PDB file of C-alpha atoms in Angstrom:
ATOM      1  CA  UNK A  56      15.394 -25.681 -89.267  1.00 66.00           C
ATOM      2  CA  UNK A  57      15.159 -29.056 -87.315  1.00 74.00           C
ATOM      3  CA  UNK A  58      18.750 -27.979 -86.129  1.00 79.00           C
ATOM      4  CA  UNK A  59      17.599 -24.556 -84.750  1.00 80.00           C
ATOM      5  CA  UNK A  60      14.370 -26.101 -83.088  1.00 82.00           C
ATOM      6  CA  UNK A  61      16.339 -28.724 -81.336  1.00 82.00           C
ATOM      7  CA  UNK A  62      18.471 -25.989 -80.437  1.00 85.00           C
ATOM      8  CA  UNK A  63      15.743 -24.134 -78.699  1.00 81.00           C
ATOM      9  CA  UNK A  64      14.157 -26.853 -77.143  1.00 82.00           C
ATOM     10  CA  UNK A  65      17.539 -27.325 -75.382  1.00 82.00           C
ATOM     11  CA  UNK A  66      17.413 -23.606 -74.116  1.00 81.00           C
ATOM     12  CA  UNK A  67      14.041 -24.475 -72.511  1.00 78.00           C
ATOM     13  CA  UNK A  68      14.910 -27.231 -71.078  1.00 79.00           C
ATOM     14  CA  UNK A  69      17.981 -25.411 -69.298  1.00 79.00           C
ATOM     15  CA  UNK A  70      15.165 -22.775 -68.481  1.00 74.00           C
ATOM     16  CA  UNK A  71      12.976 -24.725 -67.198  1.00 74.00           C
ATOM     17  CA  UNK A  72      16.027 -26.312 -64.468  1.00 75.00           C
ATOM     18  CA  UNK A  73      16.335 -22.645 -63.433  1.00 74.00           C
ATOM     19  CA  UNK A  74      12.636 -22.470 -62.552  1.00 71.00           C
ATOM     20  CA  UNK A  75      11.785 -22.408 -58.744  1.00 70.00           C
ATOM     21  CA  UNK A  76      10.277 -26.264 -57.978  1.00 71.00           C
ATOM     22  CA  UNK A  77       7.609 -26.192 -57.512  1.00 69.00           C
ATOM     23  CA  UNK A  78       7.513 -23.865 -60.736  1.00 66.00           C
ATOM     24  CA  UNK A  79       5.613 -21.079 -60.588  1.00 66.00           C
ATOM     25  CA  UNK A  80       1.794 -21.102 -61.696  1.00 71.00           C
ATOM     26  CA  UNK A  81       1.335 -18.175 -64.584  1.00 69.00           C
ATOM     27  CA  UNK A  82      -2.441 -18.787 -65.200  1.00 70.00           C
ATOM     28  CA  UNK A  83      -3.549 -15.645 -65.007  1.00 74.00           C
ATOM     29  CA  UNK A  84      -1.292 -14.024 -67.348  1.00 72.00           C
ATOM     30  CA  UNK A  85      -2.489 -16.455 -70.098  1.00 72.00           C
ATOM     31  CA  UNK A  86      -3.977 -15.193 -72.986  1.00 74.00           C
ATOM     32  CA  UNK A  87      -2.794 -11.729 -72.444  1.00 78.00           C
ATOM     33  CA  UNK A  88      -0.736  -9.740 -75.006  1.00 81.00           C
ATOM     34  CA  UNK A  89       2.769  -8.823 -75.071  1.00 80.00           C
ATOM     35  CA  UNK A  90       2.377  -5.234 -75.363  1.00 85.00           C
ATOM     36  CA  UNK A  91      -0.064  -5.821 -72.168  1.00 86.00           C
ATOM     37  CA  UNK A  92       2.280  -8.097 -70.254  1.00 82.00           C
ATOM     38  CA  UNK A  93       5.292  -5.457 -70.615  1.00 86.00           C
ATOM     39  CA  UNK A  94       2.516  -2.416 -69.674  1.00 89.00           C
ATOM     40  CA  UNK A  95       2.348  -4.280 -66.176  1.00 86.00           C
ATOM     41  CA  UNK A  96       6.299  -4.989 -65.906  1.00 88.00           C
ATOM     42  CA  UNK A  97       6.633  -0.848 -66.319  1.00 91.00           C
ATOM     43  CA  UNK A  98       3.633  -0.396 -63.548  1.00 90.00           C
ATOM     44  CA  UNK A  99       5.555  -2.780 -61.054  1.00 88.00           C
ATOM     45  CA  UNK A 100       9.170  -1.381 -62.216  1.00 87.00           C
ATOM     46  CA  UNK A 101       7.770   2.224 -61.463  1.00 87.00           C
ATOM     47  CA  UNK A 102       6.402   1.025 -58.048  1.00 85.00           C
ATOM     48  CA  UNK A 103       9.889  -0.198 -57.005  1.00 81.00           C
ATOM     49  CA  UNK A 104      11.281   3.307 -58.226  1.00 81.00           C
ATOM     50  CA  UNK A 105       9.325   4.853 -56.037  1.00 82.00           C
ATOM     51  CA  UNK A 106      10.301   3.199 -53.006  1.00 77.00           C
ATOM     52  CA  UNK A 107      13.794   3.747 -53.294  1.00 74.00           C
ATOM     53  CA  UNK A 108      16.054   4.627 -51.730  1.00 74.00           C
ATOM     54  CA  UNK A 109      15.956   1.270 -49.921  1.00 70.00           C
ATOM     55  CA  UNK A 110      17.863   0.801 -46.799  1.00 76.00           C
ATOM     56  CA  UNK A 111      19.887  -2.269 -47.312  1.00 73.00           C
ATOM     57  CA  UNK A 112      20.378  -2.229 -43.333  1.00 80.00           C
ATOM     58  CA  UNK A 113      16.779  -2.805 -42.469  1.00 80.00           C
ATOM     59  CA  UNK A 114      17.022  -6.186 -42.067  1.00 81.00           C
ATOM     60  CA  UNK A 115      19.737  -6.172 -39.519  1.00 84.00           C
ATOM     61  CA  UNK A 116      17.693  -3.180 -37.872  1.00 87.00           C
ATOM     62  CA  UNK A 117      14.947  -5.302 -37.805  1.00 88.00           C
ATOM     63  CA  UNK A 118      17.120  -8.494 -36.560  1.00 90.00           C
ATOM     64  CA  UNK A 119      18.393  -6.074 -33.855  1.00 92.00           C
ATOM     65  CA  UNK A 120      14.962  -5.319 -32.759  1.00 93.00           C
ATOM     66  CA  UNK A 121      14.038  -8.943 -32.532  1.00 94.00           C
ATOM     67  CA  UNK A 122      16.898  -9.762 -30.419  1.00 94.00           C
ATOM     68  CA  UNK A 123      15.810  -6.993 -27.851  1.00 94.00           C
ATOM     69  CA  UNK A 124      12.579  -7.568 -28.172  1.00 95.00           C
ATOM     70  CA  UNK A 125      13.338 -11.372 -27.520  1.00 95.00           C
ATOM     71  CA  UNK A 126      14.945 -10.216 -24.642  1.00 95.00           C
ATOM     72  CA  UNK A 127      12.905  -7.878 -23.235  1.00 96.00           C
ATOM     73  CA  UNK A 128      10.236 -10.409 -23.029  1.00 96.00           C
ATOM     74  CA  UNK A 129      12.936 -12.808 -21.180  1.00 95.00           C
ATOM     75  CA  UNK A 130      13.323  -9.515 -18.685  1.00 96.00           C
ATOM     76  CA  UNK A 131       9.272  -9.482 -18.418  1.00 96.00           C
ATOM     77  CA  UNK A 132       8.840 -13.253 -17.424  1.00 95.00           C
ATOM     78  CA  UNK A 133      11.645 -13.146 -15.055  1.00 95.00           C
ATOM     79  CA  UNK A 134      10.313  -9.535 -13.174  1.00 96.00           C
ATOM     80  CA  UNK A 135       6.276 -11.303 -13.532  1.00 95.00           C
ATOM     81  CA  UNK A 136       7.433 -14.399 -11.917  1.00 95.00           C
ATOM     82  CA  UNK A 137       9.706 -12.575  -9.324  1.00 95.00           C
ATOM     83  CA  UNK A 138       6.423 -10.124  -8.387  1.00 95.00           C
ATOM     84  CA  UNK A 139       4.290 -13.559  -8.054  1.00 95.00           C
ATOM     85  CA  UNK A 140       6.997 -15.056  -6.135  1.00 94.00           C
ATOM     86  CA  UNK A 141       6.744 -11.588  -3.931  1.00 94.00           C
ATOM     87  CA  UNK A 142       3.173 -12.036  -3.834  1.00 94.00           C
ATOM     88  CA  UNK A 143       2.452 -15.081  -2.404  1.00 94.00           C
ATOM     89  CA  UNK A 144       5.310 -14.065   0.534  1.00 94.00           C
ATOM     90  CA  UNK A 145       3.845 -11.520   1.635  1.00 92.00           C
ATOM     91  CA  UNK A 146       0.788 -13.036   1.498  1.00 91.00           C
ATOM     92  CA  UNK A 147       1.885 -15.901   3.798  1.00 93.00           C
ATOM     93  CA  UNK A 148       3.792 -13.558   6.277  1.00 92.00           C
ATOM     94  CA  UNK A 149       0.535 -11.635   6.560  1.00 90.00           C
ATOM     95  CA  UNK A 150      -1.545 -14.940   7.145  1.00 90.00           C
ATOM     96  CA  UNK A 151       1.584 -16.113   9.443  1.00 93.00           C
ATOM     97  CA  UNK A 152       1.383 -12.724  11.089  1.00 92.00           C
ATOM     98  CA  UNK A 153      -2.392 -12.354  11.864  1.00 92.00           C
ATOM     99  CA  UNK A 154      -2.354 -16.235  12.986  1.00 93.00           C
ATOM    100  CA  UNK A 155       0.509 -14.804  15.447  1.00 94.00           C
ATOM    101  CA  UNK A 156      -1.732 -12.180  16.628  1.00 93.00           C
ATOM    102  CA  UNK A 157      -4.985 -13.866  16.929  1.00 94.00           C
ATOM    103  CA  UNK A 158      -3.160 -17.190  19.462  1.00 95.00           C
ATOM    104  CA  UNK A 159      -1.745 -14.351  21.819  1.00 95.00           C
ATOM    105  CA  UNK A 160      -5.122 -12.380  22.071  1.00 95.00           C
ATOM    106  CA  UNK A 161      -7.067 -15.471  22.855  1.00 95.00           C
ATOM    107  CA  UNK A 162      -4.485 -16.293  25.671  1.00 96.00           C
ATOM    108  CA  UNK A 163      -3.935 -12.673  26.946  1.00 96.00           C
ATOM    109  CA  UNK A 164      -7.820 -12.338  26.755  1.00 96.00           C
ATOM    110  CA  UNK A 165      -8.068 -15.606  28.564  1.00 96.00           C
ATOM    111  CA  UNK A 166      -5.759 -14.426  31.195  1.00 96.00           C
ATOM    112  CA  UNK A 167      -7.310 -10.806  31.188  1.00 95.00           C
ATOM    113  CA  UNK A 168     -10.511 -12.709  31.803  1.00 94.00           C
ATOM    114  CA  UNK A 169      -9.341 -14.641  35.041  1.00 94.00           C
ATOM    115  CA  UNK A 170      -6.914 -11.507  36.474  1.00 93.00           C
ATOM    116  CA  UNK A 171      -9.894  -9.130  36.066  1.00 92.00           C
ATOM    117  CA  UNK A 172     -12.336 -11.383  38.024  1.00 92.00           C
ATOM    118  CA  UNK A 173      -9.639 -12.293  41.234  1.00 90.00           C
ATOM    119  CA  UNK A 174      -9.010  -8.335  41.335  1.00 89.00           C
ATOM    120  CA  UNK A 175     -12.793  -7.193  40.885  1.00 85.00           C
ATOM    121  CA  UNK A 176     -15.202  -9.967  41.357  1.00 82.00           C
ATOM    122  CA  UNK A 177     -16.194  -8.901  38.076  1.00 85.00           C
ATOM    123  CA  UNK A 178     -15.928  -9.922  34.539  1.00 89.00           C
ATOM    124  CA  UNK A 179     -14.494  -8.479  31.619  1.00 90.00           C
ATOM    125  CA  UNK A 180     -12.829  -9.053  28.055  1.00 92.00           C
ATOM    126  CA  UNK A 181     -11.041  -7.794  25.334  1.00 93.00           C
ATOM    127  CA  UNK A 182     -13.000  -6.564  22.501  1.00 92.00           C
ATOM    128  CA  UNK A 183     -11.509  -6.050  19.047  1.00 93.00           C
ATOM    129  CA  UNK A 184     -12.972  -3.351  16.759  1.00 90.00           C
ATOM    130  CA  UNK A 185     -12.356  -5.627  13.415  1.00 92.00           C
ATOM    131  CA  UNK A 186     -12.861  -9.338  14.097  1.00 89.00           C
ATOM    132  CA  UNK A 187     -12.809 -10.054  10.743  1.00 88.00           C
ATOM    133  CA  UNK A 188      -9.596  -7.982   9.836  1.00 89.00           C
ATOM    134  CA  UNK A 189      -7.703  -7.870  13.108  1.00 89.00           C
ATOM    135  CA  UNK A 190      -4.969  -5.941  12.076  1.00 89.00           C
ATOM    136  CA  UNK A 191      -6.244  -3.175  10.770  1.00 89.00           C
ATOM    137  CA  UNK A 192      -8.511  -2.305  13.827  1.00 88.00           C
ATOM    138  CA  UNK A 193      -7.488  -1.508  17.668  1.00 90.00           C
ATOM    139  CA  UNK A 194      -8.336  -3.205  20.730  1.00 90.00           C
ATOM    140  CA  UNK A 195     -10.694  -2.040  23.066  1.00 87.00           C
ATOM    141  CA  UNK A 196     -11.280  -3.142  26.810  1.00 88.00           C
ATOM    142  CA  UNK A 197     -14.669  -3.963  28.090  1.00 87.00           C
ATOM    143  CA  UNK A 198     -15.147  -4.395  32.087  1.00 85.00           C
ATOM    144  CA  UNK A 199     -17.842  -5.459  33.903  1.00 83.00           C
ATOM    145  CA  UNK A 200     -17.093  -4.377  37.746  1.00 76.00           C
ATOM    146  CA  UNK A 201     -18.869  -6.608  40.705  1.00 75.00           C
ATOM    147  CA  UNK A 202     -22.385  -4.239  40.726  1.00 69.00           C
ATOM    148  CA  UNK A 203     -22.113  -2.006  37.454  1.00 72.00           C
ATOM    149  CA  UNK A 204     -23.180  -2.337  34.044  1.00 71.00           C
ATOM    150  CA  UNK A 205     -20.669  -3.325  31.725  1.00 66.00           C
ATOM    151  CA  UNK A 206     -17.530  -0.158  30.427  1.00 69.00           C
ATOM    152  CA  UNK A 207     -15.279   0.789  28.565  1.00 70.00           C
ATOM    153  CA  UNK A 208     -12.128   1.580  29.753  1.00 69.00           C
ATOM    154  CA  UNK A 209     -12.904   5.287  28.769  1.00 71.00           C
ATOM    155  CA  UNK A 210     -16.286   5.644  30.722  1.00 73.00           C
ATOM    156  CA  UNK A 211     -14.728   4.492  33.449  1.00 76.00           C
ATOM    157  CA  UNK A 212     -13.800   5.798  37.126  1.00 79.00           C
ATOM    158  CA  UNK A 213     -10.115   6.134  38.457  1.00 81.00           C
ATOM    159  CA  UNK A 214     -10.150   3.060  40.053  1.00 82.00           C
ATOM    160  CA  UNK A 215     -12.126   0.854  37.351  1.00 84.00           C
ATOM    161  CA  UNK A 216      -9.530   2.452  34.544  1.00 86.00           C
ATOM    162  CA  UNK A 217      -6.453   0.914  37.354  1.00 88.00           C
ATOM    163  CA  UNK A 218      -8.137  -2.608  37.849  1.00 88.00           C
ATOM    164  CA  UNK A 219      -8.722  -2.956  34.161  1.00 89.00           C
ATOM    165  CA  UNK A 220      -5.418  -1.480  32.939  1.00 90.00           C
ATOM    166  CA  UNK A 221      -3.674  -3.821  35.592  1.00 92.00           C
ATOM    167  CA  UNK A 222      -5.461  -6.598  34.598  1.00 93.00           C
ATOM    168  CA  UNK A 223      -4.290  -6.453  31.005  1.00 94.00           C
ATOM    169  CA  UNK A 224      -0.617  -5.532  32.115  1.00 91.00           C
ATOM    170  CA  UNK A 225      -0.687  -8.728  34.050  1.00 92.00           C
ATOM    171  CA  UNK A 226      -2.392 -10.763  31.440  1.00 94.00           C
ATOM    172  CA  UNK A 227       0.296  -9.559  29.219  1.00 93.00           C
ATOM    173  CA  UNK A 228       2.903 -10.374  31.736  1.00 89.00           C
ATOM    174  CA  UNK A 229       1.738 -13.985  32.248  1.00 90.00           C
ATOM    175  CA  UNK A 230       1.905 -15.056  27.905  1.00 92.00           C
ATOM    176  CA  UNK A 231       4.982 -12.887  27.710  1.00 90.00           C
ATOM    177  CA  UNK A 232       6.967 -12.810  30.681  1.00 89.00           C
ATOM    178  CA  UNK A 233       9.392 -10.006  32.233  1.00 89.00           C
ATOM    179  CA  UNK A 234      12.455 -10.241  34.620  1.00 90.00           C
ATOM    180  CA  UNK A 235      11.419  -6.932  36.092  1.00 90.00           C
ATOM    181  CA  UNK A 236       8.544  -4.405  36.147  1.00 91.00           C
ATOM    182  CA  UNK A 237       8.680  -0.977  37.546  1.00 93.00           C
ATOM    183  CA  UNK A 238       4.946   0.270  38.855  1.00 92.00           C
ATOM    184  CA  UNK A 239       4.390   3.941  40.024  1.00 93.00           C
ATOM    185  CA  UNK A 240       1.747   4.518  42.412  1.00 91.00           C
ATOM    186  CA  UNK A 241      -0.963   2.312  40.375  1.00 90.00           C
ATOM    187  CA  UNK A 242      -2.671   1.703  43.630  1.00 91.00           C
ATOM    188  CA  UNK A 243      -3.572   5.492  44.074  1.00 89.00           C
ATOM    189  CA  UNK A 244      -6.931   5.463  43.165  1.00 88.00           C
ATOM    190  CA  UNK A 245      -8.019   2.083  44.439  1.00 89.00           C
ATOM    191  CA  UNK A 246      -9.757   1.304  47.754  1.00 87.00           C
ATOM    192  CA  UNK A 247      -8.275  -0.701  50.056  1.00 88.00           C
ATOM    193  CA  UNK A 248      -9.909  -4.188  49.314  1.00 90.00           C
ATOM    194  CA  UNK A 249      -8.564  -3.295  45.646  1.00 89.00           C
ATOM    195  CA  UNK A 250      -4.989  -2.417  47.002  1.00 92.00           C
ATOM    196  CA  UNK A 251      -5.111  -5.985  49.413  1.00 93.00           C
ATOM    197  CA  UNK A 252      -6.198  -7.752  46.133  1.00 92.00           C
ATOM    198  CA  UNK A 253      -3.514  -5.962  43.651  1.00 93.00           C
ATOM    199  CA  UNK A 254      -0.396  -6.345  46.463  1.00 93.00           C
ATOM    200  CA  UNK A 255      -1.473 -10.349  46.680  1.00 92.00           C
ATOM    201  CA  UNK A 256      -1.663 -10.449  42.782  1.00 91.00           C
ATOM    202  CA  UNK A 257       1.976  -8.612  42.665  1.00 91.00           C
ATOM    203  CA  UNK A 258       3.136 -11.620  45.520  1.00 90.00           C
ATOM    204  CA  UNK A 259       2.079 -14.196  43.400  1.00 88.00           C
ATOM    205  CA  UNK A 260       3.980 -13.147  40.393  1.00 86.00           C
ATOM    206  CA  UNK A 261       6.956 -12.202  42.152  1.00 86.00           C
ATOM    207  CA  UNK A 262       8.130 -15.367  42.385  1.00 84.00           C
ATOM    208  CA  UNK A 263       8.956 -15.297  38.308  1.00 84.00           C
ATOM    209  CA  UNK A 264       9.682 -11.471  38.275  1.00 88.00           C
ATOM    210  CA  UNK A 265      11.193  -8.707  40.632  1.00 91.00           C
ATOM    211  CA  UNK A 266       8.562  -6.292  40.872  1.00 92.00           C
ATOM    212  CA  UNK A 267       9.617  -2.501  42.163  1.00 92.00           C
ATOM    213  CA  UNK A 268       6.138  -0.675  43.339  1.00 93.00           C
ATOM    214  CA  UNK A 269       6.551   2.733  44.085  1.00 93.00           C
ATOM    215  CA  UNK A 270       3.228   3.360  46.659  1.00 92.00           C
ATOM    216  CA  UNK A 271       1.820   5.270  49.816  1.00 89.00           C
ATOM    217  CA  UNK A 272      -0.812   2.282  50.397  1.00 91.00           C
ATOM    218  CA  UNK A 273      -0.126   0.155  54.014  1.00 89.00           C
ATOM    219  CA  UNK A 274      -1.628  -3.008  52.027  1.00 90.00           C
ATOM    220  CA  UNK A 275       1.252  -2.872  49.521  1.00 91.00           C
ATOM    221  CA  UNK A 276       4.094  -1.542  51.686  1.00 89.00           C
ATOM    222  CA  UNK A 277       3.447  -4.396  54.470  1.00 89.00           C
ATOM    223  CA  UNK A 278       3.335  -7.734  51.242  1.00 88.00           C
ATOM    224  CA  UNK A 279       6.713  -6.178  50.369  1.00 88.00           C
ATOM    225  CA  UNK A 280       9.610  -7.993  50.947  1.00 86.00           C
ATOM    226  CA  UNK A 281      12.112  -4.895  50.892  1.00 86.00           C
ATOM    227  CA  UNK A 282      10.754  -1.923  52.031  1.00 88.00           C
ATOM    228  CA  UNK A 283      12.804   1.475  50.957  1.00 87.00           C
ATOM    229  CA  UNK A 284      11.111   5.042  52.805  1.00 86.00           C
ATOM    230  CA  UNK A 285      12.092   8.376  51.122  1.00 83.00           C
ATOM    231  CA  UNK A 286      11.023  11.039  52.590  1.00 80.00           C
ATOM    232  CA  UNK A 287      11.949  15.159  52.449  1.00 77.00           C
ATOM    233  CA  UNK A 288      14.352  16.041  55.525  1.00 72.00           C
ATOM    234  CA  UNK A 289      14.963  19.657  56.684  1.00 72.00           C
ATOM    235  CA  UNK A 290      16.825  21.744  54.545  1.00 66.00           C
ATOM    236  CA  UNK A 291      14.851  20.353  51.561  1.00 69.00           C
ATOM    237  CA  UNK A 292      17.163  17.141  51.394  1.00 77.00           C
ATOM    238  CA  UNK A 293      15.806  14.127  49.804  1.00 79.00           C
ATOM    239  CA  UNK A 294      16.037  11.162  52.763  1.00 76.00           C
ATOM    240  CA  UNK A 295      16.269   7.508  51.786  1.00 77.00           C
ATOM    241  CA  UNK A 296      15.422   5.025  54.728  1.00 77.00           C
ATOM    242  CA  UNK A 297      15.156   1.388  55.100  1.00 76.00           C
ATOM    243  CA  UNK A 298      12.075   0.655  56.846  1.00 72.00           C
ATOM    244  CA  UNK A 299      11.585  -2.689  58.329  1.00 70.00           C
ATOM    245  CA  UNK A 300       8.764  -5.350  56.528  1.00 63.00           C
ATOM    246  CA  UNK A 301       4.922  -4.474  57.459  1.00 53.00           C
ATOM    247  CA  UNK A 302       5.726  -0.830  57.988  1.00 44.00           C
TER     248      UNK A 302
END
């Protein structure tokens, strides 16, 4: 007997090295009966029945998924900082852009300003419709002519709409200079003070751009330097004559 219960106690022991450390706690299975112990091993056994078949590749599936989900998330975080990246660039090119815009209107308003008043003895400015968003609004010119209550360009006369469009030609032409400029008749509906004005204006820039004026006006064909007639000869033949300076 001692031989069998030293024989036992040996099993144990060799049991108890295959336990899981730290061994598992079986408290609440104490004091229940065998018959009630093997009534819950059938429960559990049926339980695992019932989820077969198992698919012994679902962990590889699953490791599969985590890989691409892994790096889809890598794909996401690249893309989210590229976009912020893109963000901020366009944001500075549009602050770079409307900074851009807003120094050349204040100069070509400043020299609309100054051109208006030596061709009109007026005063006049540019307007725009959206101060506060520049860029998305247009540009309207407001005149004041020597003896008439301040205009738009589009309530204007003939002549008012040729001083003030002039004016902000030139005012364009002195912040972003041309070599050349080709003007058709845009003395037509001026008088002639305006046309003695607009030919001095043209003589005074012509020394930083060759100007060719196409006009019927004696105030801007004699401040010419090269003076080219055309006129319709008999026969409905076009004539081209040179005419001499102060025609």
């Amino acid at each position: 007997l001692k031989e069998e219960m030293r024989s036992e106690k040996i099993k144990l022991e060799n049991y108890k090295k295959d336990l899981p450390n730290p061994a598992p706690q079986f408290g609440e299975y104490e004091g229940k009966s065998l018959e009630s112990l093997q009534s819950e091993i059938s429960i559990i056994n049926a339980k695992l029945q019932s989820l077969e078949p198992v698919n012994m590749l679902a962990l590889d599936e699953l490791e599969e998924l985590i890989e691409r989900l892994n790096g889809l998330r890598e794909k996401l975080e690249i893309l989210s900082n590229e976009r912020s990246e893109l963000l901020l660039r366009i944001e500075t090119a549009s602050t770079m852009r409307q900074e851009a815009f807003m120094q050349a209107f204040t100069e070509v308003d400043k020299h609309f300003r100054e051109i208006f008043a030596n061709l009109s003895d007026g005063d006049g400015f540019l307007q725009l419709e959206n101060p506060n968003s520049p860029l998305e609004g247009g540009l309207t010119l407001v005149a004041h002519p020597k003896g008439k209550n301040v205009r738009r360009l589009a309530s204007m006369s003939g002549g008012e709409k040729s001083l003030t469009a002039l004016s902000f030609l030139f005012a364009l032409q002195k912040y972003k200079p041309s070599p050349f400029y080709a003007l058709d008749e845009v003395d037509s509906f001026l008088d002639g003070i305006n046309v003695e004005r607009l030919s001095k204006l043209i003589s005074n820039q012509s020394s930083n751009a060759q100007f060719i004026v196409v006009s019927h006006r004696r105030p801007m064909i004699s401040a010419s330097e090269r003076t080219i007639g055309v006129a319709q000869a008999r026969g409905a033949n076009t004539q081209v004559l040179g005419l001499p300076n102060a025609a």
